[in-house]
């Protein structure tokens, strides 16, 4: 008996699109292998999340410009009883906004470095990388009275050279496992859903407090409420690192693979 199948054109197209996206992601990971690291004693690494059984999560905020969004975000954290969070501050911005830097410090939040110029450090020479990190370090130390130990590179960009130089300057490079995408102003509901749906114990959440984000201060109360309902405790990045090191667990890069697949698939 003869038989035949009728294939749905859209399904075929979608199948090949997903397949192409997966192949592309694998290719990106191979090409960008210098950017993917696993925590170890021997190799410099960037930390995306911490393996822990405790339902602890770190909200982190990058600031590199503007003065309109930081204070509403600080107020949202205060109003909702979040006593611990980590802010990564650009040094030039900090110099021109000492009042906001002081407000972050007085609120008891952790302050890390977001570097000096907002450039991709992987494109710089070793000397330039060292100068960028050191210049920011000097400024932030003078302004806060404490030496920052954590750094998030501008644009989240790094390679092995950047990691090695940062480590030599006594810095730990911090990335993120959950990107709220608040910087795209995708809408309050979508920001909340991305953070809440992807949250996991030991997660580091990327958010921003620069003027480019218009919805973060509105999304925060909902994020905080939902995560608390799930039993999460808000801690600093340093708190997470101490938890992970106490257990002697690996800190793995979960973000690059997921981001590559999402970007390839247009998600």
Coordinates of C-alpha atoms in Angstrom, one line a residue:
X1 CA 0.0 0.0 0.0
X2 CA 1.4 3.4 -1.0
X3 CA 1.5 6.0 1.7
X4 CA 2.6 9.5 2.0
X5 CA 3.0 12.2 4.5
X6 CA 2.0 15.8 4.4
X7 CA 4.5 18.0 6.3
X8 CA 3.6 21.3 7.7
X9 CA 5.8 24.0 6.2
X10 CA 5.9 26.0 9.3
X11 CA 6.9 23.1 11.5
X12 CA 9.7 22.2 9.1
X13 CA 10.9 25.8 9.1
X14 CA 10.8 26.0 12.9
X15 CA 12.6 22.7 13.2
X16 CA 15.5 23.9 11.0
X17 CA 15.5 27.3 12.8
X18 CA 15.9 25.7 16.2
X19 CA 18.5 23.3 14.9
X20 CA 20.4 26.2 13.3
X21 CA 20.2 28.2 16.6
X22 CA 21.5 25.2 18.6
X23 CA 24.4 24.7 16.2
X24 CA 25.1 28.5 16.3
X25 CA 25.1 28.4 20.1
X26 CA 27.6 25.5 20.2
X27 CA 29.8 27.4 17.7
X28 CA 29.7 30.5 19.8
X29 CA 30.6 28.6 22.9
X30 CA 33.6 27.0 21.1
X31 CA 34.8 30.2 19.7
X32 CA 34.3 32.1 22.9
X33 CA 35.7 29.3 25.1
X34 CA 38.2 31.8 26.6
X35 CA 35.2 33.5 28.2
X36 CA 33.8 30.4 29.8
X37 CA 35.4 29.3 33.0
X38 CA 34.9 27.0 36.0
X39 CA 35.9 28.1 39.4
X40 CA 39.2 26.5 40.5
X41 CA 42.2 27.2 42.6
X42 CA 44.5 27.4 39.6
X43 CA 42.6 29.4 36.9
X44 CA 41.2 32.9 37.1
X45 CA 37.4 32.8 36.8
X46 CA 34.2 34.8 36.5
X47 CA 31.5 33.9 38.8
X48 CA 27.9 33.6 37.6
X49 CA 26.2 31.8 40.5
X50 CA 27.0 29.9 43.6
X51 CA 26.1 26.3 44.3
X52 CA 24.2 26.2 47.6
X53 CA 21.2 24.5 49.1
X54 CA 20.1 27.7 50.9
X55 CA 17.5 29.8 49.2
X56 CA 19.6 32.8 49.0
X57 CA 19.8 35.2 46.1
X58 CA 21.8 38.4 45.3
X59 CA 20.2 41.3 43.6
X60 CA 22.9 43.3 41.8
X61 CA 22.6 46.8 40.2
X62 CA 25.0 48.3 37.7
X63 CA 25.3 52.1 37.5
X64 CA 27.3 54.0 34.9
X65 CA 25.3 57.1 34.1
X66 CA 22.4 59.3 35.1
X67 CA 20.8 60.4 38.4
X68 CA 17.1 59.8 38.1
X69 CA 16.8 56.1 38.6
X70 CA 19.1 55.2 41.5
X71 CA 17.2 56.9 44.3
X72 CA 13.8 55.4 43.4
X73 CA 15.5 52.0 43.3
X74 CA 17.1 52.6 46.7
X75 CA 13.7 53.6 48.0
X76 CA 12.0 50.5 46.6
X77 CA 14.6 48.3 48.3
X78 CA 14.1 50.2 51.6
X79 CA 10.3 50.2 51.4
X80 CA 10.3 46.5 50.9
X81 CA 12.8 45.7 53.7
X82 CA 15.7 44.5 51.5
X83 CA 18.8 45.2 53.6
X84 CA 21.3 43.5 51.4
X85 CA 22.1 44.0 47.7
X86 CA 25.2 44.7 45.7
X87 CA 25.8 47.8 43.5
X88 CA 28.6 47.9 40.9
X89 CA 29.5 51.6 40.4
X90 CA 31.4 53.2 37.5
X91 CA 34.2 55.3 38.9
X92 CA 33.6 58.5 36.7
X93 CA 29.9 58.4 37.6
X94 CA 30.7 58.0 41.3
X95 CA 32.9 61.1 41.2
X96 CA 30.1 63.2 39.9
X97 CA 27.4 61.7 42.1
X98 CA 28.9 61.5 45.6
X99 CA 25.5 62.0 47.2
X100 CA 24.1 58.9 45.6
X101 CA 27.2 56.9 46.4
X102 CA 26.9 57.9 50.0
X103 CA 23.2 57.0 50.0
X104 CA 24.1 53.5 48.8
X105 CA 26.8 53.2 51.4
X106 CA 24.6 54.5 54.3
X107 CA 21.9 52.1 53.3
X108 CA 24.4 49.3 54.1
X109 CA 24.5 47.9 50.5
X110 CA 27.7 46.3 49.2
X111 CA 29.6 48.4 46.6
X112 CA 31.7 46.8 43.9
X113 CA 33.6 48.3 40.9
X114 CA 32.1 48.7 37.5
X115 CA 35.5 49.8 36.1
X116 CA 36.5 53.2 34.7
X117 CA 35.7 53.7 31.0
X118 CA 32.7 51.8 29.8
X119 CA 34.7 49.9 27.2
X120 CA 35.1 46.2 26.4
X121 CA 38.3 45.5 28.3
X122 CA 39.1 42.5 26.2
X123 CA 39.9 44.9 23.4
X124 CA 42.5 46.7 25.5
X125 CA 46.2 46.0 26.1
X126 CA 47.3 44.5 29.4
X127 CA 48.6 47.9 30.6
X128 CA 45.3 49.6 29.7
X129 CA 43.3 46.9 31.5
X130 CA 45.4 47.3 34.6
X131 CA 45.0 51.1 34.5
X132 CA 41.3 51.0 34.1
X133 CA 40.8 48.7 37.1
X134 CA 43.4 50.5 39.2
X135 CA 42.0 54.0 38.5
X136 CA 38.5 52.9 39.4
X137 CA 39.8 51.2 42.5
X138 CA 41.5 54.4 43.7
X139 CA 38.4 56.5 43.2
X140 CA 35.9 54.1 44.8
X141 CA 38.2 53.5 47.8
X142 CA 38.6 57.2 48.4
X143 CA 34.8 57.8 48.1
X144 CA 33.6 54.9 50.2
X145 CA 36.4 54.4 52.7
X146 CA 36.6 50.7 51.7
X147 CA 38.5 48.9 49.0
X148 CA 36.2 47.1 46.6
X149 CA 36.9 43.4 46.1
X150 CA 34.4 42.6 43.5
X151 CA 34.3 43.9 39.9
X152 CA 31.8 43.6 37.1
X153 CA 33.3 44.4 33.8
X154 CA 31.6 47.0 31.6
X155 CA 29.2 45.2 29.2
X156 CA 30.1 42.0 31.1
X157 CA 33.0 41.7 28.6
X158 CA 36.2 39.8 29.5
X159 CA 38.7 37.2 28.3
X160 CA 41.4 35.2 30.1
X161 CA 43.7 38.2 30.1
X162 CA 41.1 40.4 31.8
X163 CA 40.4 37.7 34.4
X164 CA 44.1 37.2 35.1
X165 CA 44.8 40.9 35.6
X166 CA 41.7 41.4 37.7
X167 CA 42.8 38.5 39.9
X168 CA 46.3 39.9 40.2
X169 CA 44.7 43.1 41.5
X170 CA 42.8 41.1 44.2
X171 CA 39.5 41.3 42.4
X172 CA 36.8 38.7 41.9
X173 CA 35.0 39.1 38.6
X174 CA 31.2 38.8 39.0
X175 CA 28.8 38.1 36.2
X176 CA 25.2 37.0 36.5
X177 CA 23.1 33.9 36.0
X178 CA 19.7 35.7 35.6
X179 CA 19.5 38.8 33.3
X180 CA 16.4 40.8 34.1
X181 CA 16.8 42.6 30.8
X182 CA 15.5 45.7 32.5
X183 CA 17.9 47.6 30.4
X184 CA 15.7 46.9 27.4
X185 CA 12.6 48.3 29.2
X186 CA 10.7 45.2 28.2
X187 CA 7.8 46.0 30.5
X188 CA 7.3 45.6 34.3
X189 CA 5.5 42.2 34.0
X190 CA 8.2 40.7 31.7
X191 CA 11.0 41.9 34.0
X192 CA 9.3 40.4 37.0
X193 CA 8.6 37.1 35.1
X194 CA 12.2 36.8 33.9
X195 CA 13.7 37.2 37.3
X196 CA 11.1 35.1 39.2
X197 CA 10.9 32.2 36.7
X198 CA 14.7 31.9 36.4
X199 CA 15.6 32.4 40.1
X200 CA 17.4 29.6 41.9
X201 CA 19.4 29.2 45.1
X202 CA 22.8 31.0 44.8
X203 CA 21.5 33.1 41.8
X204 CA 23.1 36.4 40.9
X205 CA 20.5 38.7 39.3
X206 CA 21.6 41.4 36.9
X207 CA 19.7 44.7 37.1
X208 CA 20.5 48.3 36.6
X209 CA 20.1 51.7 38.2
X210 CA 21.3 53.9 35.4
X211 CA 18.9 56.3 33.7
X212 CA 18.4 53.9 30.8
X213 CA 16.1 51.8 32.9
X214 CA 12.6 53.2 33.3
X215 CA 10.7 50.2 34.9
X216 CA 13.1 48.7 37.4
X217 CA 11.9 50.6 40.4
X218 CA 8.3 49.5 39.6
X219 CA 9.3 45.8 39.0
X220 CA 11.4 45.5 42.2
X221 CA 8.5 45.4 44.7
X222 CA 6.8 42.6 42.8
X223 CA 10.1 40.7 42.4
X224 CA 10.8 41.0 46.1
X225 CA 7.3 39.9 47.1
X226 CA 7.3 36.9 44.7
X227 CA 10.8 35.7 45.7
X228 CA 10.0 36.0 49.4
X229 CA 6.8 34.0 48.8
X230 CA 9.1 31.3 47.4
X231 CA 11.2 31.4 50.6
X232 CA 14.2 33.4 49.2
X233 CA 16.5 35.5 51.4
X234 CA 18.2 38.5 49.8
X235 CA 22.0 38.6 50.4
X236 CA 25.1 40.3 49.0
X237 CA 27.3 38.7 46.4
X238 CA 30.0 38.4 49.1
X239 CA 27.5 36.5 51.3
X240 CA 26.9 34.0 48.4
X241 CA 30.7 33.6 47.9
X242 CA 31.2 32.8 51.5
X243 CA 28.4 30.3 51.4
X244 CA 29.8 28.6 48.3
X245 CA 33.4 28.5 49.6
X246 CA 32.2 27.1 52.9
X247 CA 30.8 24.1 51.1
X248 CA 33.8 23.9 48.8
X249 CA 31.6 23.8 45.7
X250 CA 32.3 24.7 42.2
X251 CA 31.0 28.0 40.7
X252 CA 30.1 27.4 37.1
X253 CA 29.3 29.5 34.1
X254 CA 25.6 28.9 33.5
X255 CA 24.9 32.1 31.6
X256 CA 26.9 32.0 28.4
X257 CA 25.3 28.9 27.1
X258 CA 21.8 30.1 27.9
X259 CA 22.4 33.6 26.5
X260 CA 23.9 32.2 23.3
X261 CA 20.9 29.9 22.7
X262 CA 18.4 32.7 23.5
X263 CA 20.2 35.2 21.2
X264 CA 20.5 32.6 18.4
X265 CA 16.8 31.8 18.7
X266 CA 15.8 35.4 18.9
X267 CA 14.2 34.8 22.4

